């Protein structure tokens, strides 16, 4: 310990000279100016002893050079403008060590500012070093972590809105579902007619057991040959002479003029039916492509309704055909053909190739095909509990997510608006 830190004995200490108080600092000696001039020429300047206001004369004195340095105005301004950095452990600097040593010594009342140095006195410490700044974490928004549950009334309103939005579909979605349901029986019926107007069905029909033979001399091979010409004429783009130029084994015309005229009318009806079925099938395909990513079960509901309509239609027509086939056949021809153009004699070629049994079998095949396909469609699109459950779960999940949404987001949206 230095003598400055030792407490002085009042008995051994010589009588003190009068002191001159300058602010809070007491300068020993009666003549401060002579003391300053006498020490200016020496090589080393002894540390000045300071006395704090209100301190007793028996308290220890400390050199001015060991007091903590206060930052200047420039240092304070630099510290304010310095950006805040993340907390990183750094090696203690010399200034930090000095501050630690000063803090470890016995504490005294807060010192006042030292007396300005007289002319010719060297400064006691260098000022200008940047003070060590403590890293501080600043939160961008102090209330960002605060969340509040919205009122029960708002939650109920949101749940009702979500349920209504889930059950409400766009107009175009409903339109496509209705079109699928309406077009389905027509497309299915046209497909069945296309299967009948084929050489395969003609061959199966002529070779099935119980099919009546021709009483005027056509063999099974003759029927298949001449009947294939008739089917091909209905499906190609050839003119009526395609049938009018055909002759039998004796060189006689195979079809009469009125028979060729009727087949031309049949071709017009068949072509229109096939074109209509193709267009409706394309519309259904477009509707399915539109409904697939936008609705859950939209295609299924459309096909389900269409299969029900198809079954009702085919059952009604089947009952009408079974109870009176002749009347059904006549009424059907009256719808598409003019009177007198579709009646022939029993020895005409069309009657010999396509007797009444052929049209009955064709009707049975069309009815059975439509009935089976529509029944399968109905079974695969039936709205079971498992198929209805995903939609209910989706609505419940949407309502829960809406209810759990923080109220702070809603308030911030209002402020932004």
Short mmCIF file of C-alpha atoms in Angstrom, two decimals:
data_model
loop_
_atom_site.label_atom_id
_atom_site.label_comp_id
_atom_site.label_asym_id
_atom_site.label_seq_id
_atom_site.Cartn_x
_atom_site.Cartn_y
_atom_site.Cartn_z
CA UNK A 1 0.00 0.00 0.00
CA UNK A 2 1.18 3.54 -0.76
CA UNK A 3 1.31 6.22 1.78
CA UNK A 4 -1.65 7.90 0.13
CA UNK A 5 -3.87 4.97 1.02
CA UNK A 6 -2.69 4.80 4.66
CA UNK A 7 -4.83 6.67 7.21
CA UNK A 8 -2.86 9.53 8.68
CA UNK A 9 -2.41 9.95 12.41
CA UNK A 10 -3.59 13.31 13.66
CA UNK A 11 -0.86 13.42 16.32
CA UNK A 12 2.03 12.80 13.96
CA UNK A 13 0.73 14.95 11.14
CA UNK A 14 2.09 18.48 11.18
CA UNK A 15 -0.25 21.34 11.44
CA UNK A 16 -2.03 21.82 8.09
CA UNK A 17 -1.62 25.02 6.19
CA UNK A 18 -4.64 27.02 5.21
CA UNK A 19 -6.28 25.60 2.11
CA UNK A 20 -7.93 27.32 -0.76
CA UNK A 21 -11.16 25.64 -1.93
CA UNK A 22 -11.78 25.67 -5.64
CA UNK A 23 -15.12 24.07 -6.20
CA UNK A 24 -14.92 20.60 -4.61
CA UNK A 25 -11.08 20.28 -4.74
CA UNK A 26 -8.77 21.39 -1.97
CA UNK A 27 -5.21 22.43 -2.97
CA UNK A 28 -2.60 22.21 -0.20
CA UNK A 29 -0.43 25.25 0.40
CA UNK A 30 -1.17 28.87 0.98
CA UNK A 31 0.05 30.09 -2.34
CA UNK A 32 -1.39 27.92 -5.09
CA UNK A 33 0.25 29.91 -7.85
CA UNK A 34 3.78 29.59 -6.33
CA UNK A 35 3.26 25.90 -5.75
CA UNK A 36 2.25 25.44 -9.35
CA UNK A 37 5.22 27.41 -10.62
CA UNK A 38 7.62 25.49 -8.39
CA UNK A 39 6.47 22.11 -9.65
CA UNK A 40 6.33 23.01 -13.30
CA UNK A 41 10.06 22.62 -13.78
CA UNK A 42 10.44 19.25 -12.10
CA UNK A 43 10.69 16.01 -14.05
CA UNK A 44 7.85 14.22 -12.32
CA UNK A 45 4.66 15.75 -11.07
CA UNK A 46 3.40 14.33 -7.80
CA UNK A 47 -0.19 13.14 -7.80
CA UNK A 48 -2.60 15.72 -6.49
CA UNK A 49 -4.63 14.82 -3.51
CA UNK A 50 -8.32 15.64 -3.71
CA UNK A 51 -10.92 15.80 -1.07
CA UNK A 52 -14.58 15.14 -1.59
CA UNK A 53 -17.13 17.59 -0.22
CA UNK A 54 -18.45 16.47 3.10
CA UNK A 55 -15.67 13.94 3.76
CA UNK A 56 -13.84 13.94 7.08
CA UNK A 57 -10.14 14.76 7.36
CA UNK A 58 -9.37 11.25 8.55
CA UNK A 59 -10.61 9.51 5.33
CA UNK A 60 -7.93 8.10 3.02
CA UNK A 61 -6.90 10.10 0.00
CA UNK A 62 -6.60 8.63 -3.49
CA UNK A 63 -4.59 9.88 -6.45
CA UNK A 64 -6.57 11.64 -9.16
CA UNK A 65 -5.08 9.34 -11.79
CA UNK A 66 -6.88 6.30 -10.33
CA UNK A 67 -10.38 7.73 -10.55
CA UNK A 68 -12.69 6.24 -13.23
CA UNK A 69 -12.69 8.33 -16.37
CA UNK A 70 -16.02 9.76 -17.45
CA UNK A 71 -16.81 9.65 -21.21
CA UNK A 72 -16.79 12.92 -23.10
CA UNK A 73 -19.63 14.30 -25.23
CA UNK A 74 -18.00 12.91 -28.41
CA UNK A 75 -17.76 9.45 -26.86
CA UNK A 76 -21.39 9.55 -25.76
CA UNK A 77 -22.49 10.60 -29.27
CA UNK A 78 -20.39 7.81 -30.81
CA UNK A 79 -21.91 5.26 -28.42
CA UNK A 80 -25.45 6.35 -29.32
CA UNK A 81 -24.87 6.12 -33.06
CA UNK A 82 -23.06 2.76 -32.83
CA UNK A 83 -25.43 -0.05 -34.05
CA UNK A 84 -26.48 -2.71 -31.58
CA UNK A 85 -24.66 -6.00 -32.16
CA UNK A 86 -25.36 -9.48 -30.93
CA UNK A 87 -23.99 -10.47 -27.58
CA UNK A 88 -20.50 -11.88 -28.15
CA UNK A 89 -18.00 -12.57 -25.36
CA UNK A 90 -14.96 -10.32 -25.88
CA UNK A 91 -11.59 -10.16 -24.20
CA UNK A 92 -11.44 -7.52 -21.47
CA UNK A 93 -9.65 -4.35 -22.51
CA UNK A 94 -7.18 -2.32 -20.51
CA UNK A 95 -9.88 0.22 -19.71
CA UNK A 96 -12.20 -2.53 -18.51
CA UNK A 97 -9.44 -3.89 -16.25
CA UNK A 98 -8.84 -0.43 -14.83
CA UNK A 99 -12.56 -0.01 -14.19
CA UNK A 100 -12.67 -3.40 -12.47
CA UNK A 101 -9.77 -2.51 -10.19
CA UNK A 102 -11.35 0.81 -9.31
CA UNK A 103 -14.65 -0.87 -8.50
CA UNK A 104 -12.94 -3.41 -6.27
CA UNK A 105 -11.53 -0.71 -3.97
CA UNK A 106 -13.55 0.63 -1.04
CA UNK A 107 -16.47 2.71 -2.25
CA UNK A 108 -16.69 6.40 -1.36
CA UNK A 109 -19.34 9.04 -1.95
CA UNK A 110 -19.76 10.00 -5.58
CA UNK A 111 -16.80 12.20 -6.62
CA UNK A 112 -17.32 15.59 -8.16
CA UNK A 113 -15.57 16.83 -11.26
CA UNK A 114 -11.86 17.54 -10.70
CA UNK A 115 -10.50 21.08 -10.73
CA UNK A 116 -9.25 22.16 -14.13
CA UNK A 117 -5.47 21.73 -14.40
CA UNK A 118 -3.37 24.83 -14.12
CA UNK A 119 -1.29 26.10 -16.96
CA UNK A 120 1.70 23.93 -17.69
CA UNK A 121 0.37 20.82 -15.97
CA UNK A 122 0.37 17.57 -17.96
CA UNK A 123 -2.94 15.78 -18.35
CA UNK A 124 -3.52 12.88 -16.05
CA UNK A 125 -5.13 10.51 -18.54
CA UNK A 126 -5.80 10.23 -22.25
CA UNK A 127 -9.36 10.81 -23.34
CA UNK A 128 -10.77 9.67 -26.66
CA UNK A 129 -11.03 5.90 -26.37
CA UNK A 130 -14.40 4.43 -27.31
CA UNK A 131 -16.13 3.09 -24.20
CA UNK A 132 -17.09 -0.56 -24.04
CA UNK A 133 -20.83 -0.85 -24.83
CA UNK A 134 -22.97 -3.57 -23.35
CA UNK A 135 -24.90 -5.56 -26.04
CA UNK A 136 -28.61 -4.86 -25.72
CA UNK A 137 -31.43 -6.92 -27.30
CA UNK A 138 -34.16 -4.71 -28.69
CA UNK A 139 -37.48 -6.40 -29.67
CA UNK A 140 -39.01 -5.04 -32.85
CA UNK A 141 -42.58 -5.26 -31.59
CA UNK A 142 -43.00 -5.81 -27.85
CA UNK A 143 -46.58 -7.02 -28.35
CA UNK A 144 -45.91 -9.38 -31.24
CA UNK A 145 -46.15 -12.45 -29.01
CA UNK A 146 -49.42 -11.42 -27.44
CA UNK A 147 -52.39 -13.34 -28.87
CA UNK A 148 -55.99 -13.15 -27.84
CA UNK A 149 -58.87 -15.45 -28.64
CA UNK A 150 -61.62 -13.66 -30.55
CA UNK A 151 -65.04 -13.34 -28.96
CA UNK A 152 -67.42 -16.27 -29.14
CA UNK A 153 -69.75 -14.31 -31.41
CA UNK A 154 -66.99 -13.78 -33.99
CA UNK A 155 -66.05 -17.47 -33.82
CA UNK A 156 -69.66 -18.51 -34.47
CA UNK A 157 -69.93 -16.11 -37.39
CA UNK A 158 -66.74 -17.46 -38.94
CA UNK A 159 -67.86 -21.05 -38.55
CA UNK A 160 -71.19 -20.27 -40.19
CA UNK A 161 -69.44 -18.45 -43.04
CA UNK A 162 -67.04 -21.35 -43.59
CA UNK A 163 -69.88 -23.89 -43.62
CA UNK A 164 -71.86 -21.78 -46.06
CA UNK A 165 -68.83 -21.33 -48.32
CA UNK A 166 -68.18 -25.08 -48.28
CA UNK A 167 -71.78 -25.88 -49.24
CA UNK A 168 -72.11 -23.10 -51.81
CA UNK A 169 -70.73 -23.91 -55.24
CA UNK A 170 -70.11 -21.63 -58.21
CA UNK A 171 -72.80 -21.43 -60.87
CA UNK A 172 -70.61 -23.07 -63.51
CA UNK A 173 -69.99 -26.01 -61.21
CA UNK A 174 -73.70 -26.67 -60.83
CA UNK A 175 -74.23 -26.21 -64.58
CA UNK A 176 -71.67 -28.88 -65.43
CA UNK A 177 -73.14 -31.28 -62.89
CA UNK A 178 -76.60 -30.85 -64.43
CA UNK A 179 -75.22 -31.29 -67.94
CA UNK A 180 -73.47 -34.50 -66.96
CA UNK A 181 -76.68 -35.84 -65.44
CA UNK A 182 -78.75 -34.90 -68.53
CA UNK A 183 -76.28 -35.99 -71.20
CA UNK A 184 -75.37 -39.30 -69.58
CA UNK A 185 -78.47 -41.29 -70.72
CA UNK A 186 -78.25 -39.89 -74.26
CA UNK A 187 -74.57 -40.73 -74.65
CA UNK A 188 -75.11 -44.20 -73.23
CA UNK A 189 -78.04 -44.84 -75.59
CA UNK A 190 -76.04 -43.67 -78.62
CA UNK A 191 -73.18 -45.93 -77.61
CA UNK A 192 -75.54 -48.91 -77.46
CA UNK A 193 -76.91 -48.07 -80.94
CA UNK A 194 -73.34 -47.88 -82.27
CA UNK A 195 -72.67 -51.39 -80.97
CA UNK A 196 -75.77 -52.67 -82.77
CA UNK A 197 -74.81 -51.09 -86.11
CA UNK A 198 -71.71 -53.21 -86.52
CA UNK A 199 -70.74 -56.28 -88.51
CA UNK A 200 -69.97 -58.13 -85.28
CA UNK A 201 -73.52 -57.85 -84.00
CA UNK A 202 -74.78 -58.80 -87.44
CA UNK A 203 -72.65 -61.94 -87.49
CA UNK A 204 -73.68 -62.95 -83.96
CA UNK A 205 -77.34 -62.38 -84.76
CA UNK A 206 -77.32 -64.46 -87.96
CA UNK A 207 -75.51 -67.32 -86.26
CA UNK A 208 -77.42 -67.45 -83.02
CA UNK A 209 -79.67 -70.47 -82.54
CA UNK A 210 -83.33 -69.83 -83.29
CA UNK A 211 -82.85 -66.96 -85.72
CA UNK A 212 -85.43 -67.39 -88.54
CA UNK A 213 -84.09 -68.40 -91.94
CA UNK A 214 -84.96 -66.60 -95.19
CA UNK A 215 -87.93 -68.20 -96.89
CA UNK A 216 -86.98 -66.71 -100.30
CA UNK A 217 -83.55 -68.28 -100.71
CA UNK A 218 -80.90 -66.12 -98.90
CA UNK A 219 -78.35 -68.26 -97.17
CA UNK A 220 -76.49 -67.17 -94.01
CA UNK A 221 -73.49 -66.16 -96.10
CA UNK A 222 -75.71 -64.13 -98.43
CA UNK A 223 -77.25 -62.37 -95.48
CA UNK A 224 -73.86 -61.56 -93.94
CA UNK A 225 -72.54 -60.26 -97.29
CA UNK A 226 -75.53 -58.10 -98.21
CA UNK A 227 -76.16 -57.04 -94.65
CA UNK A 228 -72.53 -55.87 -94.29
CA UNK A 229 -73.02 -53.61 -97.33
CA UNK A 230 -75.99 -52.05 -95.61
CA UNK A 231 -74.10 -51.45 -92.34
CA UNK A 232 -71.12 -50.01 -94.18
CA UNK A 233 -73.36 -47.59 -96.05
CA UNK A 234 -74.72 -46.24 -92.76
CA UNK A 235 -71.21 -45.55 -91.43
CA UNK A 236 -69.40 -44.24 -94.51
CA UNK A 237 -69.76 -41.11 -96.62
CA UNK A 238 -70.85 -42.88 -99.80
CA UNK A 239 -73.92 -41.67 -101.76
CA UNK A 240 -77.13 -43.74 -102.11
CA UNK A 241 -75.81 -45.42 -105.27
CA UNK A 242 -73.55 -47.43 -102.96
CA UNK A 243 -76.62 -49.60 -102.37
CA UNK A 244 -78.47 -48.85 -105.59
CA UNK A 245 -75.74 -50.39 -107.77
CA UNK A 246 -75.72 -53.72 -105.93
CA UNK A 247 -77.09 -56.76 -107.85
CA UNK A 248 -77.87 -60.33 -106.90
CA UNK A 249 -76.58 -63.54 -108.47
CA UNK A 250 -78.97 -63.18 -111.36
CA UNK A 251 -77.93 -59.60 -112.09
CA UNK A 252 -81.11 -58.04 -110.77
CA UNK A 253 -80.93 -54.91 -108.54
CA UNK A 254 -80.59 -55.98 -104.94
CA UNK A 255 -82.44 -52.98 -103.46
CA UNK A 256 -85.39 -51.18 -104.92
CA UNK A 257 -85.44 -47.41 -105.19
CA UNK A 258 -87.78 -46.93 -102.23
CA UNK A 259 -85.54 -49.24 -100.16
CA UNK A 260 -82.49 -47.14 -101.05
CA UNK A 261 -84.45 -43.97 -100.19
CA UNK A 262 -85.37 -45.32 -96.78
CA UNK A 263 -81.78 -46.33 -96.06
CA UNK A 264 -80.68 -42.81 -96.98
CA UNK A 265 -83.14 -41.47 -94.37
CA UNK A 266 -81.86 -43.98 -91.82
CA UNK A 267 -78.29 -42.89 -92.56
CA UNK A 268 -79.17 -39.25 -91.92
CA UNK A 269 -80.73 -40.11 -88.55
CA UNK A 270 -77.81 -42.35 -87.56
CA UNK A 271 -75.18 -39.77 -88.50
CA UNK A 272 -77.00 -37.04 -86.56
CA UNK A 273 -77.34 -39.34 -83.55
CA UNK A 274 -73.65 -40.24 -83.61
CA UNK A 275 -72.58 -36.61 -84.00
CA UNK A 276 -74.86 -35.53 -81.17
CA UNK A 277 -73.54 -38.29 -78.95
CA UNK A 278 -69.95 -37.30 -79.74
CA UNK A 279 -70.57 -33.63 -78.97
CA UNK A 280 -72.36 -34.44 -75.72
CA UNK A 281 -69.55 -36.81 -74.71
CA UNK A 282 -67.00 -34.03 -75.31
CA UNK A 283 -69.05 -31.63 -73.20
CA UNK A 284 -69.23 -34.21 -70.42
CA UNK A 285 -65.46 -34.71 -70.60
CA UNK A 286 -64.87 -30.95 -70.36
CA UNK A 287 -67.22 -30.79 -67.39
CA UNK A 288 -65.37 -33.61 -65.64
CA UNK A 289 -62.02 -31.90 -66.22
CA UNK A 290 -63.47 -28.69 -64.79
CA UNK A 291 -65.06 -30.34 -61.76
CA UNK A 292 -62.17 -32.63 -60.82
CA UNK A 293 -59.87 -30.01 -59.17
CA UNK A 294 -62.65 -27.73 -57.90
CA UNK A 295 -65.17 -29.96 -56.16
CA UNK A 296 -65.01 -33.06 -54.04
CA UNK A 297 -67.41 -35.59 -55.54
CA UNK A 298 -68.87 -33.26 -58.19
CA UNK A 299 -68.37 -35.79 -60.99
CA UNK A 300 -69.72 -38.56 -58.83
CA UNK A 301 -72.90 -36.65 -58.02
CA UNK A 302 -73.47 -35.81 -61.69
CA UNK A 303 -73.05 -39.43 -62.79
CA UNK A 304 -75.20 -40.62 -59.91
CA UNK A 305 -78.09 -38.38 -60.98
CA UNK A 306 -77.57 -39.34 -64.63
CA UNK A 307 -77.66 -43.05 -63.86
CA UNK A 308 -80.93 -42.64 -61.96
CA UNK A 309 -82.46 -40.79 -64.93
CA UNK A 310 -81.17 -43.46 -67.33
CA UNK A 311 -82.65 -46.29 -65.30
CA UNK A 312 -86.00 -44.56 -65.10
CA UNK A 313 -86.00 -43.93 -68.86
CA UNK A 314 -84.92 -47.39 -69.92
CA UNK A 315 -87.35 -49.10 -67.57
CA UNK A 316 -90.25 -47.02 -68.92
CA UNK A 317 -89.29 -47.76 -72.54
CA UNK A 318 -88.77 -51.44 -71.75
CA UNK A 319 -92.22 -51.77 -70.23
CA UNK A 320 -93.75 -50.03 -73.24
CA UNK A 321 -91.85 -52.27 -75.69
CA UNK A 322 -92.70 -55.52 -73.89
CA UNK A 323 -96.40 -54.77 -73.59
CA UNK A 324 -96.78 -53.82 -77.27
CA UNK A 325 -93.76 -54.28 -79.51
CA UNK A 326 -95.56 -53.61 -82.77
CA UNK A 327 -97.00 -50.36 -81.50
CA UNK A 328 -93.66 -49.32 -80.05
CA UNK A 329 -91.89 -50.05 -83.35
CA UNK A 330 -94.49 -48.12 -85.33
CA UNK A 331 -94.43 -45.07 -83.06
CA UNK A 332 -90.67 -45.02 -83.15
CA UNK A 333 -90.62 -44.89 -86.97
CA UNK A 334 -93.32 -42.23 -87.05
CA UNK A 335 -91.07 -39.93 -85.02
CA UNK A 336 -88.12 -40.02 -87.44
CA UNK A 337 -89.58 -41.00 -90.83
CA UNK A 338 -92.42 -39.91 -93.03
CA UNK A 339 -95.45 -42.13 -93.40
CA UNK A 340 -95.29 -44.63 -96.26
CA UNK A 341 -91.48 -44.51 -96.58
CA UNK A 342 -90.63 -47.20 -94.06
CA UNK A 343 -93.17 -50.01 -94.91
CA UNK A 344 -92.15 -52.84 -97.27
CA UNK A 345 -93.30 -56.23 -98.56
CA UNK A 346 -92.09 -59.46 -97.05
CA UNK A 347 -90.10 -60.38 -100.21
CA UNK A 348 -88.19 -57.06 -100.27
CA UNK A 349 -84.47 -57.30 -99.54
CA UNK A 350 -84.55 -55.15 -96.36
CA UNK A 351 -87.21 -57.39 -94.78
CA UNK A 352 -85.34 -60.56 -95.78
CA UNK A 353 -82.06 -59.22 -94.30
CA UNK A 354 -83.57 -57.58 -91.20
CA UNK A 355 -86.76 -59.39 -90.15
CA UNK A 356 -88.80 -58.40 -87.13
CA UNK A 357 -86.82 -60.78 -84.90
CA UNK A 358 -83.63 -58.88 -85.70
CA UNK A 359 -85.10 -55.60 -84.41
CA UNK A 360 -86.46 -57.28 -81.30
CA UNK A 361 -83.04 -58.70 -80.50
CA UNK A 362 -81.45 -55.32 -81.19
CA UNK A 363 -83.92 -53.66 -78.80
CA UNK A 364 -83.23 -56.25 -76.11
CA UNK A 365 -79.47 -55.76 -76.50
CA UNK A 366 -79.76 -51.95 -76.28
CA UNK A 367 -82.00 -52.13 -73.23
CA UNK A 368 -79.80 -54.68 -71.45
CA UNK A 369 -76.59 -52.78 -72.20
CA UNK A 370 -77.98 -49.49 -70.95
CA UNK A 371 -79.49 -51.15 -67.88
CA UNK A 372 -76.24 -52.89 -66.88
CA UNK A 373 -73.98 -49.88 -67.44
CA UNK A 374 -76.29 -47.47 -65.64
CA UNK A 375 -76.69 -49.89 -62.73
CA UNK A 376 -72.93 -50.18 -62.36
CA UNK A 377 -72.60 -46.41 -62.51
CA UNK A 378 -75.25 -46.06 -59.82
CA UNK A 379 -73.48 -48.58 -57.59
CA UNK A 380 -70.04 -46.98 -57.93
CA UNK A 381 -71.34 -43.44 -57.37
CA UNK A 382 -73.74 -44.18 -54.52
CA UNK A 383 -73.25 -41.56 -51.74
CA UNK A 384 -72.16 -43.85 -48.90
CA UNK A 385 -71.05 -42.65 -45.46
CA UNK A 386 -67.38 -43.08 -46.35
CA UNK A 387 -67.81 -40.86 -49.41
CA UNK A 388 -69.68 -38.18 -47.47
CA UNK A 389 -67.23 -38.18 -44.54
CA UNK A 390 -64.32 -36.37 -46.29
CA UNK A 391 -66.51 -33.40 -47.09
CA UNK A 392 -67.77 -33.09 -43.50
CA UNK A 393 -64.21 -33.43 -42.17
CA UNK A 394 -63.03 -30.74 -44.55
CA UNK A 395 -65.74 -28.32 -43.39
CA UNK A 396 -64.94 -29.02 -39.72
CA UNK A 397 -61.21 -28.49 -40.27
CA UNK A 398 -61.84 -25.21 -42.05
CA UNK A 399 -64.09 -24.00 -39.25
CA UNK A 400 -61.53 -24.97 -36.60
CA UNK A 401 -58.76 -23.16 -38.43
CA UNK A 402 -60.93 -20.07 -38.71
CA UNK A 403 -61.75 -20.15 -35.00
CA UNK A 404 -58.11 -20.56 -33.98
CA UNK A 405 -56.93 -17.58 -36.01
CA UNK A 406 -55.42 -14.93 -33.69
CA UNK A 407 -57.45 -11.79 -33.16
CA UNK A 408 -54.30 -9.67 -33.47
CA UNK A 409 -54.06 -10.52 -37.16
CA UNK A 410 -57.62 -9.30 -37.65
CA UNK A 411 -56.91 -6.02 -35.85
CA UNK A 412 -53.71 -5.44 -37.83
CA UNK A 413 -55.64 -6.02 -41.04
CA UNK A 414 -58.17 -3.39 -40.02
CA UNK A 415 -55.42 -0.89 -39.24
CA UNK A 416 -53.78 -1.56 -42.61
CA UNK A 417 -57.12 -1.00 -44.35
#
